[in-house]
Short mmCIF file of C-alpha atoms in Angstrom, two decimals:
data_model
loop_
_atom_site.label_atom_id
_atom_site.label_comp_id
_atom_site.label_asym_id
_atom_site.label_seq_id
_atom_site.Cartn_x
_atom_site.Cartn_y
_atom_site.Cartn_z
CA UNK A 27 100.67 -85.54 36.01
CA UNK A 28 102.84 -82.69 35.41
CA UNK A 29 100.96 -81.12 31.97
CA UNK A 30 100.48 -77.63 34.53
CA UNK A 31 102.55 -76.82 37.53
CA UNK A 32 102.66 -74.41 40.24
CA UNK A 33 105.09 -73.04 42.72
CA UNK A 34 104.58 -72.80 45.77
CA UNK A 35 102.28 -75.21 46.74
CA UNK A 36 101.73 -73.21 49.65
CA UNK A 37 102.41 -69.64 50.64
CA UNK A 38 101.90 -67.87 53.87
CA UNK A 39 103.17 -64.05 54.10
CA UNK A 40 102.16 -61.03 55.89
CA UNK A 41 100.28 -58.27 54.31
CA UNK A 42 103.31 -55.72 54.05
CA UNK A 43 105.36 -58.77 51.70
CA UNK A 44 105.87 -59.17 48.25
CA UNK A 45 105.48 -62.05 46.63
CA UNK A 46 105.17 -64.16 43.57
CA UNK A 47 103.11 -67.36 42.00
CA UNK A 48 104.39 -68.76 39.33
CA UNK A 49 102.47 -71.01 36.62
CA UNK A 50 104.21 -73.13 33.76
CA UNK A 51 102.13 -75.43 31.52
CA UNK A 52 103.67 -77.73 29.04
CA UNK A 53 101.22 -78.77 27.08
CA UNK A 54 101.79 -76.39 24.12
CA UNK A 55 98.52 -74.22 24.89
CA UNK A 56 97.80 -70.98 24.23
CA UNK A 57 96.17 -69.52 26.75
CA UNK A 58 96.36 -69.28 30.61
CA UNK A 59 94.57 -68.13 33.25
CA UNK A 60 94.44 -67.34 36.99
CA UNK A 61 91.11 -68.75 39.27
CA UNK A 62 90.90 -68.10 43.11
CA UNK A 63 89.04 -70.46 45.21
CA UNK A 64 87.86 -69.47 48.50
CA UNK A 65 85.92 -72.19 50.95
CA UNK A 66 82.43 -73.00 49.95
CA UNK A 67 82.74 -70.33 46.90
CA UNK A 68 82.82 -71.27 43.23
CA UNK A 69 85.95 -70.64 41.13
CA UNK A 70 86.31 -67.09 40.33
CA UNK A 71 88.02 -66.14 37.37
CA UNK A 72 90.94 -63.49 37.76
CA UNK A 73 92.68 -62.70 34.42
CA UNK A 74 92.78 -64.38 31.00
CA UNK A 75 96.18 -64.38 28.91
CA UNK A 76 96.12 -65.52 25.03
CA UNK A 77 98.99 -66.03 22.93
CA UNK A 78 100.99 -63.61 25.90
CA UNK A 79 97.83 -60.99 25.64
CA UNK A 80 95.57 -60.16 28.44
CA UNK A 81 92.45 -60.91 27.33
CA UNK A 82 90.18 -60.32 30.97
CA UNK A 83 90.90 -58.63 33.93
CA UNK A 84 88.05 -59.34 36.34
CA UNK A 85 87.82 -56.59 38.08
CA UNK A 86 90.62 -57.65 40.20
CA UNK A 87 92.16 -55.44 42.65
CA UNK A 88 95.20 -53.58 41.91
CA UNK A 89 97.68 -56.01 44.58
CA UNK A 90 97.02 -58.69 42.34
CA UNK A 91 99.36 -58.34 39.22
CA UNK A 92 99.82 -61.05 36.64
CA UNK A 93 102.68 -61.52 34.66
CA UNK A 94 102.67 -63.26 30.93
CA UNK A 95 106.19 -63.53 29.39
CA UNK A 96 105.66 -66.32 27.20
CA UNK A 97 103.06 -69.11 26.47
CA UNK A 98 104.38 -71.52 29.16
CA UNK A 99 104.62 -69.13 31.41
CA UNK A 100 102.37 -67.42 33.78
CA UNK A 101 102.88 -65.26 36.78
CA UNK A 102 100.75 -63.41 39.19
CA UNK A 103 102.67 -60.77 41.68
CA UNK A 104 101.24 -60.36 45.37
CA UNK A 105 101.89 -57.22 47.39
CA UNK A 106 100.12 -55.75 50.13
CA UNK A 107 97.51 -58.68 50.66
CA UNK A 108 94.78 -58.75 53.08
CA UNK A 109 93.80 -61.46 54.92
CA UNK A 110 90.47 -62.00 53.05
CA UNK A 111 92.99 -62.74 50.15
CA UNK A 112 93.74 -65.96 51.59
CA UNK A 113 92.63 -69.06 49.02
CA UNK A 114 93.49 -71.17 46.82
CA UNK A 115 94.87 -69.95 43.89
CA UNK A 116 94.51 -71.73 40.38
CA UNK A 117 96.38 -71.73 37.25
CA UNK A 118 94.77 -73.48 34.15
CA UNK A 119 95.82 -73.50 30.75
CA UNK A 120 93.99 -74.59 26.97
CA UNK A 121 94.57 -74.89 23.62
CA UNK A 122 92.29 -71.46 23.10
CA UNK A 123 90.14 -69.56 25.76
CA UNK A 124 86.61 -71.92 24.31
CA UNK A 125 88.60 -75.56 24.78
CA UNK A 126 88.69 -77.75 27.59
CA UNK A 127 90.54 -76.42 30.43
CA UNK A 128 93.84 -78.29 32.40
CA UNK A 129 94.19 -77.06 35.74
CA UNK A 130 97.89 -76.70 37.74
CA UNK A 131 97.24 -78.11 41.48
CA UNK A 132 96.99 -74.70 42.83
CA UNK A 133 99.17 -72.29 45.98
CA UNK A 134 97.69 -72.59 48.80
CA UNK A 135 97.71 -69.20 50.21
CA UNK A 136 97.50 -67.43 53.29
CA UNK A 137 97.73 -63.95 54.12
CA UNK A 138 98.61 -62.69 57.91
CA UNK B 28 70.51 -65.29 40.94
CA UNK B 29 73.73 -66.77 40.49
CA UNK B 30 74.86 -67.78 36.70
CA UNK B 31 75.23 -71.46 37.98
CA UNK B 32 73.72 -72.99 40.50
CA UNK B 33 74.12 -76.62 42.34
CA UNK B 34 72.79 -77.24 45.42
CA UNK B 35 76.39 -77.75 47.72
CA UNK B 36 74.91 -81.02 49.32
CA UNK B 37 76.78 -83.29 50.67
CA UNK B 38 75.16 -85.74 49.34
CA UNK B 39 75.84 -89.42 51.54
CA UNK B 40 74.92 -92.34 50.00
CA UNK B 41 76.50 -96.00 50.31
CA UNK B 42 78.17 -97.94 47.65
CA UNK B 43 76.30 -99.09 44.82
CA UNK B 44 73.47 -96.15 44.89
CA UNK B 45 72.62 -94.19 42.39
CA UNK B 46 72.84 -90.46 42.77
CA UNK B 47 72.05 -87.46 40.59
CA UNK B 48 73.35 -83.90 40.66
CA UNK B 49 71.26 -80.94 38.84
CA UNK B 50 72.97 -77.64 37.75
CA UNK B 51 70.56 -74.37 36.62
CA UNK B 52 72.14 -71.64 34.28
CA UNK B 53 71.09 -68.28 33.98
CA UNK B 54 72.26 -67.58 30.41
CA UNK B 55 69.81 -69.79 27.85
CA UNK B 56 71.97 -68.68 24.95
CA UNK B 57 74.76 -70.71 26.30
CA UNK B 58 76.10 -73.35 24.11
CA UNK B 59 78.45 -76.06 26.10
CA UNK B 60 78.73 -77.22 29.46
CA UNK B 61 81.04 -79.44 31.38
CA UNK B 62 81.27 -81.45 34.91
CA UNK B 63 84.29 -81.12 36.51
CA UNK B 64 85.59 -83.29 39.54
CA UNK B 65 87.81 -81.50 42.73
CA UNK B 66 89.12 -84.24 44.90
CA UNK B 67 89.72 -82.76 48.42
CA UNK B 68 92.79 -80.18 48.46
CA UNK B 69 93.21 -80.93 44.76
CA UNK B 70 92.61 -79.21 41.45
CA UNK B 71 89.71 -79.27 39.23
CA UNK B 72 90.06 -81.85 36.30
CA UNK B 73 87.39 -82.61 33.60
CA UNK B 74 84.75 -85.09 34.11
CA UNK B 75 83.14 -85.07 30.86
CA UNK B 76 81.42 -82.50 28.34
CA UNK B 77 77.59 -82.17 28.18
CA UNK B 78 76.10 -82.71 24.87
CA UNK B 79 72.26 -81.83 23.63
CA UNK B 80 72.14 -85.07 23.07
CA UNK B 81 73.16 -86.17 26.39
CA UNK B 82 76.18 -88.57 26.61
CA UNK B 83 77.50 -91.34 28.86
CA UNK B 84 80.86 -92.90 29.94
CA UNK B 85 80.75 -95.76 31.85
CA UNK B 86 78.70 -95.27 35.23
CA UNK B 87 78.17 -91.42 34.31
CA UNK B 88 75.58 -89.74 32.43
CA UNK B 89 75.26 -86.32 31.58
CA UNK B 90 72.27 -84.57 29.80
CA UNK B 91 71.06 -81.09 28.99
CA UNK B 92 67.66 -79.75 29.04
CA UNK B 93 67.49 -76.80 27.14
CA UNK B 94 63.96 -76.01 28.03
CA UNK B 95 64.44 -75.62 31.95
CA UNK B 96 68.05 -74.52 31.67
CA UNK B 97 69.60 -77.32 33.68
CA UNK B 98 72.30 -80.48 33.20
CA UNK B 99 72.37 -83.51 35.09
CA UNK B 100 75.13 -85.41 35.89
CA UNK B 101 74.25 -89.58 36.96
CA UNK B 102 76.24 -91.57 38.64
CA UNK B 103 75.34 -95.15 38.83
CA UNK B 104 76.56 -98.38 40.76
CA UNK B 105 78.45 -95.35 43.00
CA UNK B 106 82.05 -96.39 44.31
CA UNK B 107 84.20 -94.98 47.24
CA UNK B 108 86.85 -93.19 44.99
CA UNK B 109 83.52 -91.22 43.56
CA UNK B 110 83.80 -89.00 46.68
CA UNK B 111 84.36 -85.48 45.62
CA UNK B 112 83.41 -82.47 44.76
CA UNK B 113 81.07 -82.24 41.14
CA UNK B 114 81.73 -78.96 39.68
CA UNK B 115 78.67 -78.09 36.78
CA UNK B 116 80.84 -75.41 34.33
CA UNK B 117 78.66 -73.14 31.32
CA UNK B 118 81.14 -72.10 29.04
CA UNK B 119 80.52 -68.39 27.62
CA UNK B 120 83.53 -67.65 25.94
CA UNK B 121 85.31 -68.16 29.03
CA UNK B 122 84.29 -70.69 31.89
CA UNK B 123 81.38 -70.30 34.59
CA UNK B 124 81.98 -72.29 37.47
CA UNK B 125 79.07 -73.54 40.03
CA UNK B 126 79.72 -73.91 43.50
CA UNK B 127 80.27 -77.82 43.31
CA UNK B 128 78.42 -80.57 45.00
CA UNK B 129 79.60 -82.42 47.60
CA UNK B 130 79.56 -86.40 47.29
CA UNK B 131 80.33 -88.58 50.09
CA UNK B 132 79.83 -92.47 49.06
CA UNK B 133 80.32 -94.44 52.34
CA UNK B 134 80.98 -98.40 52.34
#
């Protein structure tokens, strides 16, 4: 299934690097988003982007910095990381933000 | 109190059981739900929607009780590939994920 995919699968860098996840969905949808998943925690929901537009920002700190340049295309820019950063991170895509969700297989990250 | 709740399990049964996962939700104005299955170390992929009605596909059966703000999710005749995580999801204009529930169906 390649509708969503992610690079890298997995990701480990040191808190002083700079970094980037990229997202690409090709399934013609409109909007994307960014989840984290951290062991035994539900999903959490990071930022919403529709038709290129950021649409939610959940309270996400500041090191975390997504990137929409088109509709296929989703990024989200890592610097200065702490260790309690370290998840899984999720891309997902859908037609609009109320339709069923498609999700990428995720970055595995970890943060030194 | 958490917007979605599922008890985390695991849940063990052998083949061939029949096992049943609740979900609570906070919000009683919300309108949809979904169950979602996560395969270990994989991504989340639809299971099925949750109608008022309740609706079933195949060995799966998922209903909605408005009144006590939970959904149910049924699994009958249970097989090995069922193993996984269930995730219960309230959708409120954007998605509300539970914690998931841990299924382990042993031969």
């Amino acid at each position: 299934e390649t509708g969503v995919t992610q690079t890298p699968r997995h990701l480990v860098m040191g808190m002083t690097n700079k970094k980037s996840l990229k997202c690409e969905q090709h399934l013609g949808h409109n909007a994307m988003y960014w989840y984290k998943q951290s062991a035994k925690k539900p999903l959490e929901l990071m930022f919403v982007y529709n038709f290129k537009e950021q649409t939610e920002n959940n309270s996400v700190p500041s090191r975390f910095s997504p990137e929409c340049p088109n509709s296929s295309h989703l990024f989200l820019h890592l610097h200065t990381l702490q260790p309690e950063d370290s998840a899984l991170y999720l891309c997902a895509s859908s037609q609009d933000t109320q339709e069923t969700q498609y999700f990428g297989p995720g970055t595995r990250l970890l943060v030194l | 109190r958490k917007e979605v709740e599922q008890d985390p399990g695991p849940f063990n049964v052998p083949e061939g059981a029949t096992v049943a996962f609740n979900c609570t939700y906070s919000n009683s104005a919300s309108q949809s739900f979904f169950w979602y299955r996560q395969d270990c170390r994989k991504e989340p992929k639809l299971l099925m929607s949750v109608y008022s009605s309740g609706n079933e596909d195949g060995r799966f059966t998922a209903q909605l009780n408005r009144a006590s703000q939970y959904i149910s999710l049924l699994i009958r005749d249970s097989k090995l590939s069922d193993s996984a995580t269930y995730l219960c999801v309230e959708e409120r204009g954007k998605l509300i994920f539970g914690q998931g529930t841990e299924l382990s169906v042993k031969p």
